[in-house]
Short mmCIF file of C-alpha atoms and ligand atoms in Angstrom, two decimals:
data_model
loop_
_atom_site.label_atom_id
_atom_site.label_comp_id
_atom_site.label_asym_id
_atom_site.label_seq_id
_atom_site.Cartn_x
_atom_site.Cartn_y
_atom_site.Cartn_z
CA MET Z 19 24.84 1.78 47.04
CA GLU Z 20 21.71 3.46 45.64
CA GLN Z 21 21.82 3.76 41.89
CA ARG Z 22 21.24 7.11 40.37
CA LEU Z 23 21.18 8.49 37.08
CA ARG Z 24 23.48 10.72 36.56
CA ILE Z 25 22.41 14.11 34.34
CA ALA Z 26 25.14 16.44 32.79
CA ILE Z 27 23.63 19.84 32.57
CA GLN Z 28 25.01 23.29 31.46
CA SER Z 29 26.61 24.64 35.23
CA LYS Z 30 25.83 28.40 34.03
CA GLY Z 31 24.25 30.26 30.83
CA ARG Z 32 21.65 29.78 28.23
CA LEU Z 33 20.27 26.42 29.12
CA TYR Z 34 20.46 26.35 32.86
CA ASP Z 35 17.35 27.94 33.82
CA GLU Z 36 15.37 26.07 31.39
CA THR Z 37 16.73 22.64 32.20
CA ILE Z 38 16.48 23.15 36.16
CA GLY Z 39 12.80 24.51 35.40
CA LEU Z 40 12.06 21.13 33.16
CA LEU Z 41 13.35 19.13 35.72
CA THR Z 42 11.36 21.15 38.63
CA GLU Z 43 8.01 20.64 36.84
CA ALA Z 44 8.86 17.21 36.35
CA GLY Z 45 9.03 16.95 40.18
CA VAL Z 46 12.58 16.31 40.45
CA LYS Z 47 14.05 18.62 43.52
CA MET Z 48 17.42 19.35 44.19
CA THR Z 49 19.15 19.33 47.32
CA SER Z 50 20.89 22.51 47.41
CA SER Z 51 20.99 25.54 44.83
CA LYS Z 52 24.94 25.98 45.44
CA ARG Z 53 26.19 24.80 41.79
CA THR Z 54 28.68 22.14 43.21
CA LEU Z 55 29.84 19.95 40.33
CA LEU Z 56 27.43 16.96 41.60
CA VAL Z 57 24.08 17.65 42.83
CA PRO Z 58 22.24 14.88 44.17
CA SER Z 59 18.08 15.16 43.98
CA ARG Z 60 16.34 14.80 47.00
CA ASN Z 61 13.16 13.30 45.77
CA PHE Z 62 14.37 11.22 42.59
CA PRO Z 63 17.12 9.04 41.74
CA VAL Z 64 19.21 11.68 39.70
CA GLU Z 65 22.15 13.44 40.16
CA LEU Z 66 23.05 16.75 38.48
CA LEU Z 67 26.61 16.87 36.69
CA MET Z 68 27.30 20.29 36.50
CA LEU Z 69 29.38 21.24 33.04
CA ARG Z 70 30.14 23.79 30.44
CA ASP Z 71 28.24 22.57 27.29
CA ASP Z 72 30.87 21.90 25.09
CA ASP Z 73 31.94 19.22 27.45
CA ILE Z 74 28.38 17.45 27.94
CA PRO Z 75 28.48 15.34 24.42
CA ASP Z 76 32.19 14.06 25.50
CA ALA Z 77 30.93 13.35 29.56
CA VAL Z 78 28.08 11.15 28.05
CA ALA Z 79 29.78 9.50 25.36
CA THR Z 80 32.84 8.33 27.79
CA GLY Z 81 30.23 7.54 30.47
CA THR Z 82 31.17 10.04 33.16
CA ALA Z 83 27.54 10.96 32.72
CA ASP Z 84 24.33 8.28 31.70
CA ILE Z 85 22.55 10.97 30.10
CA GLY Z 86 22.99 14.82 29.12
CA ILE Z 87 21.24 17.99 28.06
CA VAL Z 88 22.56 20.48 25.80
CA GLY Z 89 21.82 22.13 22.77
CA LEU Z 90 21.76 20.10 19.21
CA ASN Z 91 24.13 22.55 17.79
CA GLU Z 92 26.93 21.47 20.40
CA VAL Z 93 26.02 17.54 20.04
CA LEU Z 94 26.68 18.01 15.98
CA GLU Z 95 29.60 20.35 16.48
CA LYS Z 96 31.64 18.05 18.77
CA ASP Z 97 30.59 15.00 16.92
CA LYS Z 98 31.06 12.37 19.84
CA ALA Z 99 29.32 8.83 20.17
CA VAL Z 100 26.05 10.15 21.40
CA GLU Z 101 22.68 10.25 20.15
CA VAL Z 102 19.54 12.40 20.78
CA THR Z 103 17.09 10.49 22.89
CA ALA Z 104 14.35 13.23 23.01
CA PRO Z 105 13.98 17.07 21.78
CA LEU Z 106 13.27 18.79 24.85
CA GLY Z 107 11.63 22.06 22.91
CA PHE Z 108 13.51 24.95 24.37
CA SER Z 109 16.28 27.24 23.72
CA ARG Z 110 15.69 26.93 20.15
CA CYS Z 111 17.83 28.84 17.63
CA ARG Z 112 19.59 28.33 14.25
CA LEU Z 113 23.04 28.36 12.77
CA SER Z 114 23.09 30.59 9.61
CA LEU Z 115 25.74 31.85 7.33
CA ALA Z 116 25.28 35.73 6.85
CA ILE Z 117 27.19 38.48 5.02
CA PRO Z 118 27.14 42.07 5.18
CA GLN Z 119 24.17 43.84 4.45
CA HIS Z 120 23.61 45.52 0.87
CA THR Z 121 25.65 42.59 -0.64
CA ASP Z 122 24.75 41.37 -4.06
CA TYR Z 123 23.96 37.50 -3.10
CA PRO Z 124 23.45 35.10 -6.07
CA GLY Z 125 23.59 32.12 -4.23
CA LEU Z 126 25.67 29.77 -2.19
CA ASN Z 127 28.48 29.90 -4.96
CA TRP Z 128 29.16 33.65 -3.28
CA PHE Z 129 31.42 31.83 -0.47
CA ASN Z 130 33.40 30.39 -2.76
CA GLY Z 131 37.16 31.70 -1.90
CA ARG Z 132 35.62 33.73 0.88
CA LYS Z 133 36.72 33.73 4.63
CA ILE Z 134 33.81 32.77 6.97
CA ALA Z 135 34.42 33.45 10.89
CA THR Z 136 32.76 30.76 12.86
CA SER Z 137 32.90 28.59 16.64
CA TYR Z 138 31.05 25.70 14.87
CA PRO Z 139 33.79 24.69 12.13
CA VAL Z 140 32.96 21.01 12.09
CA ILE Z 141 29.10 21.58 11.14
CA LEU Z 142 30.40 24.42 8.89
CA ARG Z 143 32.80 22.23 6.73
CA LYS Z 144 30.14 19.41 6.65
CA PHE Z 145 27.66 21.95 4.85
CA LEU Z 146 30.34 23.37 2.33
CA ASN Z 147 31.49 20.22 1.69
CA ASP Z 148 28.24 18.79 0.84
CA ASN Z 149 27.28 21.81 -1.39
CA GLY Z 150 30.68 21.89 -3.26
CA ILE Z 151 31.98 25.16 -1.88
CA ASN Z 152 35.38 25.87 -1.39
CA ALA Z 153 35.82 28.26 1.65
CA ASP Z 154 38.22 29.32 4.36
CA ILE Z 155 37.08 28.89 7.89
CA HIS Z 156 38.30 31.20 10.30
CA VAL Z 157 37.74 29.92 14.03
CA ILE Z 158 36.89 32.33 16.64
CA THR Z 159 35.59 31.90 20.06
CA GLY Z 160 33.04 34.26 20.93
CA SER Z 161 32.03 37.79 19.19
CA VAL Z 162 31.83 35.98 15.93
CA GLU Z 163 29.55 38.74 14.51
CA ILE Z 164 31.94 41.76 14.42
CA ALA Z 165 34.64 39.95 12.46
CA PRO Z 166 33.19 41.05 9.26
CA GLY Z 167 33.08 44.74 10.45
CA ILE Z 168 36.86 44.52 11.52
CA GLY Z 169 37.96 42.84 8.48
CA LEU Z 170 38.68 39.74 9.78
CA ALA Z 171 36.26 37.42 7.42
CA ASP Z 172 33.79 38.07 4.74
CA ALA Z 173 30.97 36.38 6.38
CA ILE Z 174 29.87 34.66 9.43
CA PHE Z 175 28.10 31.24 10.71
CA ASP Z 176 26.78 31.56 13.62
CA ILE Z 177 23.94 31.20 16.28
CA VAL Z 178 20.65 33.52 15.42
CA SER Z 179 17.89 33.71 17.46
CA SER Z 180 15.81 36.57 17.06
CA GLY Z 181 18.29 38.30 14.48
CA SER Z 182 19.13 41.37 16.61
CA THR Z 183 22.72 40.87 16.74
CA LEU Z 184 22.96 40.42 13.14
CA VAL Z 185 21.00 43.74 12.59
CA SER Z 186 23.10 45.61 14.95
CA ASN Z 187 26.34 44.44 13.36
CA ASN Z 188 25.03 45.34 9.78
CA LEU Z 189 24.60 41.59 8.70
CA VAL Z 190 22.13 39.55 7.01
CA GLU Z 191 20.94 35.97 7.58
CA VAL Z 192 21.10 34.40 3.67
CA GLU Z 193 21.19 30.69 4.66
CA LYS Z 194 19.87 28.46 7.19
CA VAL Z 195 21.83 25.55 7.98
CA ILE Z 196 20.62 23.70 10.95
CA GLU Z 197 17.75 24.25 13.82
CA SER Z 198 18.74 23.59 16.96
CA GLU Z 199 17.04 22.87 20.34
CA ALA Z 200 17.88 21.61 23.60
CA VAL Z 201 17.83 17.92 23.47
CA LEU Z 202 18.33 15.05 25.79
CA ILE Z 203 21.07 12.59 24.70
CA GLN Z 204 22.56 9.13 25.41
CA ALA Z 205 25.75 7.28 24.53
CA THR Z 206 25.26 5.46 21.54
CA GLY Z 207 25.14 1.77 21.93
CA ARG Z 208 26.10 1.69 25.49
CA ILE Z 209 23.59 -0.37 27.59
CA MET Z 210 22.70 1.31 30.99
CA PRO Z 211 21.93 -1.07 33.81
CA ASP Z 212 17.88 -1.66 34.38
CA ILE Z 213 17.23 0.20 37.09
CA LYS Z 214 19.01 3.19 35.24
CA CYS Z 215 16.48 2.76 32.40
CA LYS Z 216 13.76 2.54 34.56
CA ILE Z 217 14.73 6.00 35.91
CA LEU Z 218 14.99 7.30 32.69
CA GLU Z 219 12.09 5.98 31.14
CA GLU Z 220 10.17 7.57 34.22
CA LEU Z 221 11.88 10.90 33.89
CA LEU Z 222 10.80 10.88 29.86
CA PHE Z 223 7.54 10.09 30.92
CA ARG Z 224 7.24 13.25 33.15
CA PHE Z 225 9.27 15.53 30.60
CA ASP Z 226 6.44 14.61 27.99
CA ALA Z 227 3.38 15.36 30.50
CA VAL Z 228 5.19 18.91 31.17
CA LYS Z 229 5.68 19.57 27.10
CA ALA Z 230 2.34 18.35 26.32
CA ALA Z 231 1.20 21.20 28.56
CA ASP Z 232 3.16 23.60 27.79
CA ASP Z 233 1.38 24.69 24.47
CA LYS Z 234 -2.59 24.02 25.89
CA LYS Z 235 -4.96 26.20 27.59
CA TYR Z 236 -7.67 24.08 29.72
CA VAL Z 237 -11.12 26.34 28.59
CA LEU Z 238 -14.24 26.00 30.52
CA MET Z 239 -17.63 28.11 29.27
CA ASN Z 240 -21.29 28.25 29.58
CA VAL Z 241 -23.31 27.52 26.46
CA PRO Z 242 -26.98 27.41 25.62
CA ALA Z 243 -28.45 23.47 25.48
CA ASP Z 244 -29.53 23.83 22.23
CA LYS Z 245 -26.14 25.51 21.05
CA VAL Z 246 -24.17 22.52 22.56
CA ASP Z 247 -23.83 20.59 19.38
CA GLU Z 248 -22.60 23.54 17.39
CA VAL Z 249 -19.97 24.36 20.03
CA LEU Z 250 -18.57 20.67 20.31
CA ALA Z 251 -17.96 21.02 16.47
CA VAL Z 252 -15.34 23.63 17.31
CA LEU Z 253 -13.68 22.07 20.06
CA PRO Z 254 -11.13 19.54 19.55
CA GLY Z 255 -10.68 17.90 23.19
CA ILE Z 256 -8.04 15.49 23.62
CA LYS Z 257 -10.62 12.83 23.79
CA SER Z 258 -14.08 14.35 23.94
CA PRO Z 259 -15.00 17.58 25.51
CA THR Z 260 -16.85 17.48 29.17
CA VAL Z 261 -20.64 18.37 28.88
CA LEU Z 262 -22.05 19.27 32.80
CA PRO Z 263 -25.37 20.42 33.36
CA LEU Z 264 -25.96 23.79 35.49
CA ALA Z 265 -28.46 25.06 37.65
CA ASP Z 266 -30.30 26.87 34.83
CA PRO Z 267 -31.57 24.02 32.53
CA ASN Z 268 -31.10 25.92 29.19
CA TRP Z 269 -27.44 26.17 29.85
CA ARG Z 270 -24.80 23.75 30.03
CA SER Z 271 -20.95 24.00 31.23
CA VAL Z 272 -18.56 22.67 28.54
CA HIS Z 273 -14.56 21.98 29.14
CA SER Z 274 -11.78 20.99 26.80
CA VAL Z 275 -8.71 21.50 26.14
CA VAL Z 276 -7.25 23.98 23.37
CA ASP Z 277 -4.17 24.35 21.33
CA GLU Z 278 -2.50 27.54 22.56
CA LYS Z 279 -1.80 28.51 18.72
CA ARG Z 280 -5.21 28.35 17.73
CA PHE Z 281 -6.45 29.37 20.86
CA TRP Z 282 -8.04 33.21 19.65
CA GLU Z 283 -9.25 31.38 16.58
CA ILE Z 284 -11.45 28.69 18.52
CA ILE Z 285 -12.64 31.35 20.99
CA GLY Z 286 -14.08 33.70 18.29
CA LYS Z 287 -15.79 30.49 16.90
CA LEU Z 288 -16.97 29.53 20.59
CA ARG Z 289 -18.41 33.21 20.94
CA ALA Z 290 -19.87 33.18 17.59
CA SER Z 291 -21.91 30.07 18.60
CA GLY Z 292 -23.08 31.73 21.74
CA ALA Z 293 -20.69 30.56 24.44
CA GLU Z 294 -20.59 32.88 27.08
CA GLY Z 295 -18.07 33.27 30.50
CA ILE Z 296 -15.25 31.87 28.92
CA LEU Z 297 -12.22 30.86 31.42
CA ALA Z 298 -8.98 30.09 30.11
CA LEU Z 299 -6.35 28.48 32.37
CA ASP Z 300 -2.87 27.01 32.06
CA ILE Z 301 -2.40 23.52 32.29
CA GLU Z 302 0.99 22.34 34.37
CA LYS Z 303 0.92 18.66 33.36
CA MET Z 304 -1.03 16.81 30.84
CA ILE Z 305 -0.54 12.50 30.80
CA ILE Z 306 -2.34 11.43 27.60
O1 PRT H 1 30.10 28.73 29.47
P1 PRT H 1 29.37 27.40 28.65
O2 PRT H 1 30.28 26.88 27.62
O3 PRT H 1 28.43 26.51 29.30
O4 PRT H 1 27.94 28.43 27.29
P2 PRT H 1 28.72 29.04 26.30
O5 PRT H 1 28.56 30.56 26.12
O6 PRT H 1 29.12 28.11 25.43
O7 PRT H 1 26.94 28.82 25.82
P3 PRT H 1 25.79 30.01 26.14
O8 PRT H 1 24.96 29.64 27.49
O9 PRT H 1 25.60 31.17 25.62
O10 PRT H 1 24.56 29.12 25.08
C1 PRT H 1 24.24 27.85 25.44
C2 PRT H 1 23.27 26.91 24.02
O11 PRT H 1 21.86 28.07 24.06
C3 PRT H 1 23.47 27.34 22.90
O12 PRT H 1 25.17 26.34 22.43
C4 PRT H 1 22.40 27.14 22.25
O13 PRT H 1 22.28 25.53 21.80
C5 PRT H 1 21.40 27.93 22.69
N1 PRT H 1 21.00 29.31 22.33
C6 PRT H 1 19.80 29.69 22.17
C7 PRT H 1 21.86 30.35 22.30
C8 PRT H 1 21.27 31.23 21.57
N2 PRT H 1 19.86 30.87 21.48
C9 PRT H 1 21.56 32.82 21.09
N3 PRT H 1 20.84 33.56 20.88
N4 PRT H 1 23.36 30.30 22.02
C10 PRT H 1 23.64 31.30 21.55
N5 PRT H 1 23.22 32.69 21.21
C11 PRT H 1 23.80 33.89 20.73
C12 PRT H 1 24.62 33.77 19.73
O14 PRT H 1 26.10 33.28 19.86
C13 PRT H 1 24.55 35.36 19.13
O15 PRT H 1 25.75 35.97 19.68
O16 PRT H 1 23.03 34.99 20.98
C14 PRT H 1 23.35 35.83 19.82
C15 PRT H 1 22.16 35.89 18.69
O17 PRT H 1 20.86 36.19 19.25
P4 PRT H 1 19.80 37.04 18.56
O18 PRT H 1 18.76 36.76 19.39
O19 PRT H 1 20.34 38.18 18.87
O20 PRT H 1 19.64 36.52 17.26
ZN1 ZN H 2 29.91 26.49 25.79
#
């Protein structure tokens, strides 16, 4: 029988679209868009096991799936025998403690003797123990942020992304406890057959290429021949920028790859150095 690497992913929810997006960009096509439990790829030796995100760490730890894609927050909360093989850079959020607005907050000691509502008791208990805080943890699933408003708790420990849920519930973030993002996990200490290791290696290589391209732009521009050195000094390039002759002997075409984060800063310097006709293109994949 053909060996397939089985990947546990979230069947629906916040992680689903970006997980499928990453696989698609990595060239892994699925057989059907129907969300059956086990979906094989039609061009790559993997199959997707569709689960609730809560069940992914256990499925990987017990070998039901070979690897999983899930939020680091779930990995830490479920505390199963799995380890993070690679961070994937999407679904970024943090787990934070938040208290009612306009509360005098002198520091962590404030939580001593208080009641904290959360869906993440394991992570919270560890944090409180590590910091010598003795608080009462009240576990609720869903809508944790309404707990203080209805008198169910003094504070909450929950996922924060933009922070707007806190604001609309009159809460304020006072302690960031962990940063989370989607991660690829494997069982701790289990050796996979060689063939599956090879499939995983190829998958990770492709994910890297997609990620590397994500925050980069390919830029092309025309530069007066006597300004090329000045422009090259501004451009990082992967190894070294490409300089090509143009029909007009006084001009050159310069190509390079620029970090999205520094994009406007670099474009400003390029223009100041005499670059014209600057084009910036998205990069789909980048293999370094
Ligand atoms: O059904 P299943 O169990 O599979 O899904 P789920 O309902 O448990 O999880 P889901 O789909 O809501 O989230 C999956 C994962 O997405 C989480 O485990 C996190 O790793 C990640 N993630 C990223 C988030 C958020 N951002 C997020 N903003 N998960 C939840 N939220 C919620 C949060 O609970 C809070 O209510 O959004 C609210 C806060 O958002 P802001 O932007 O207002 O701060
Ligand atoms: Zn869940």
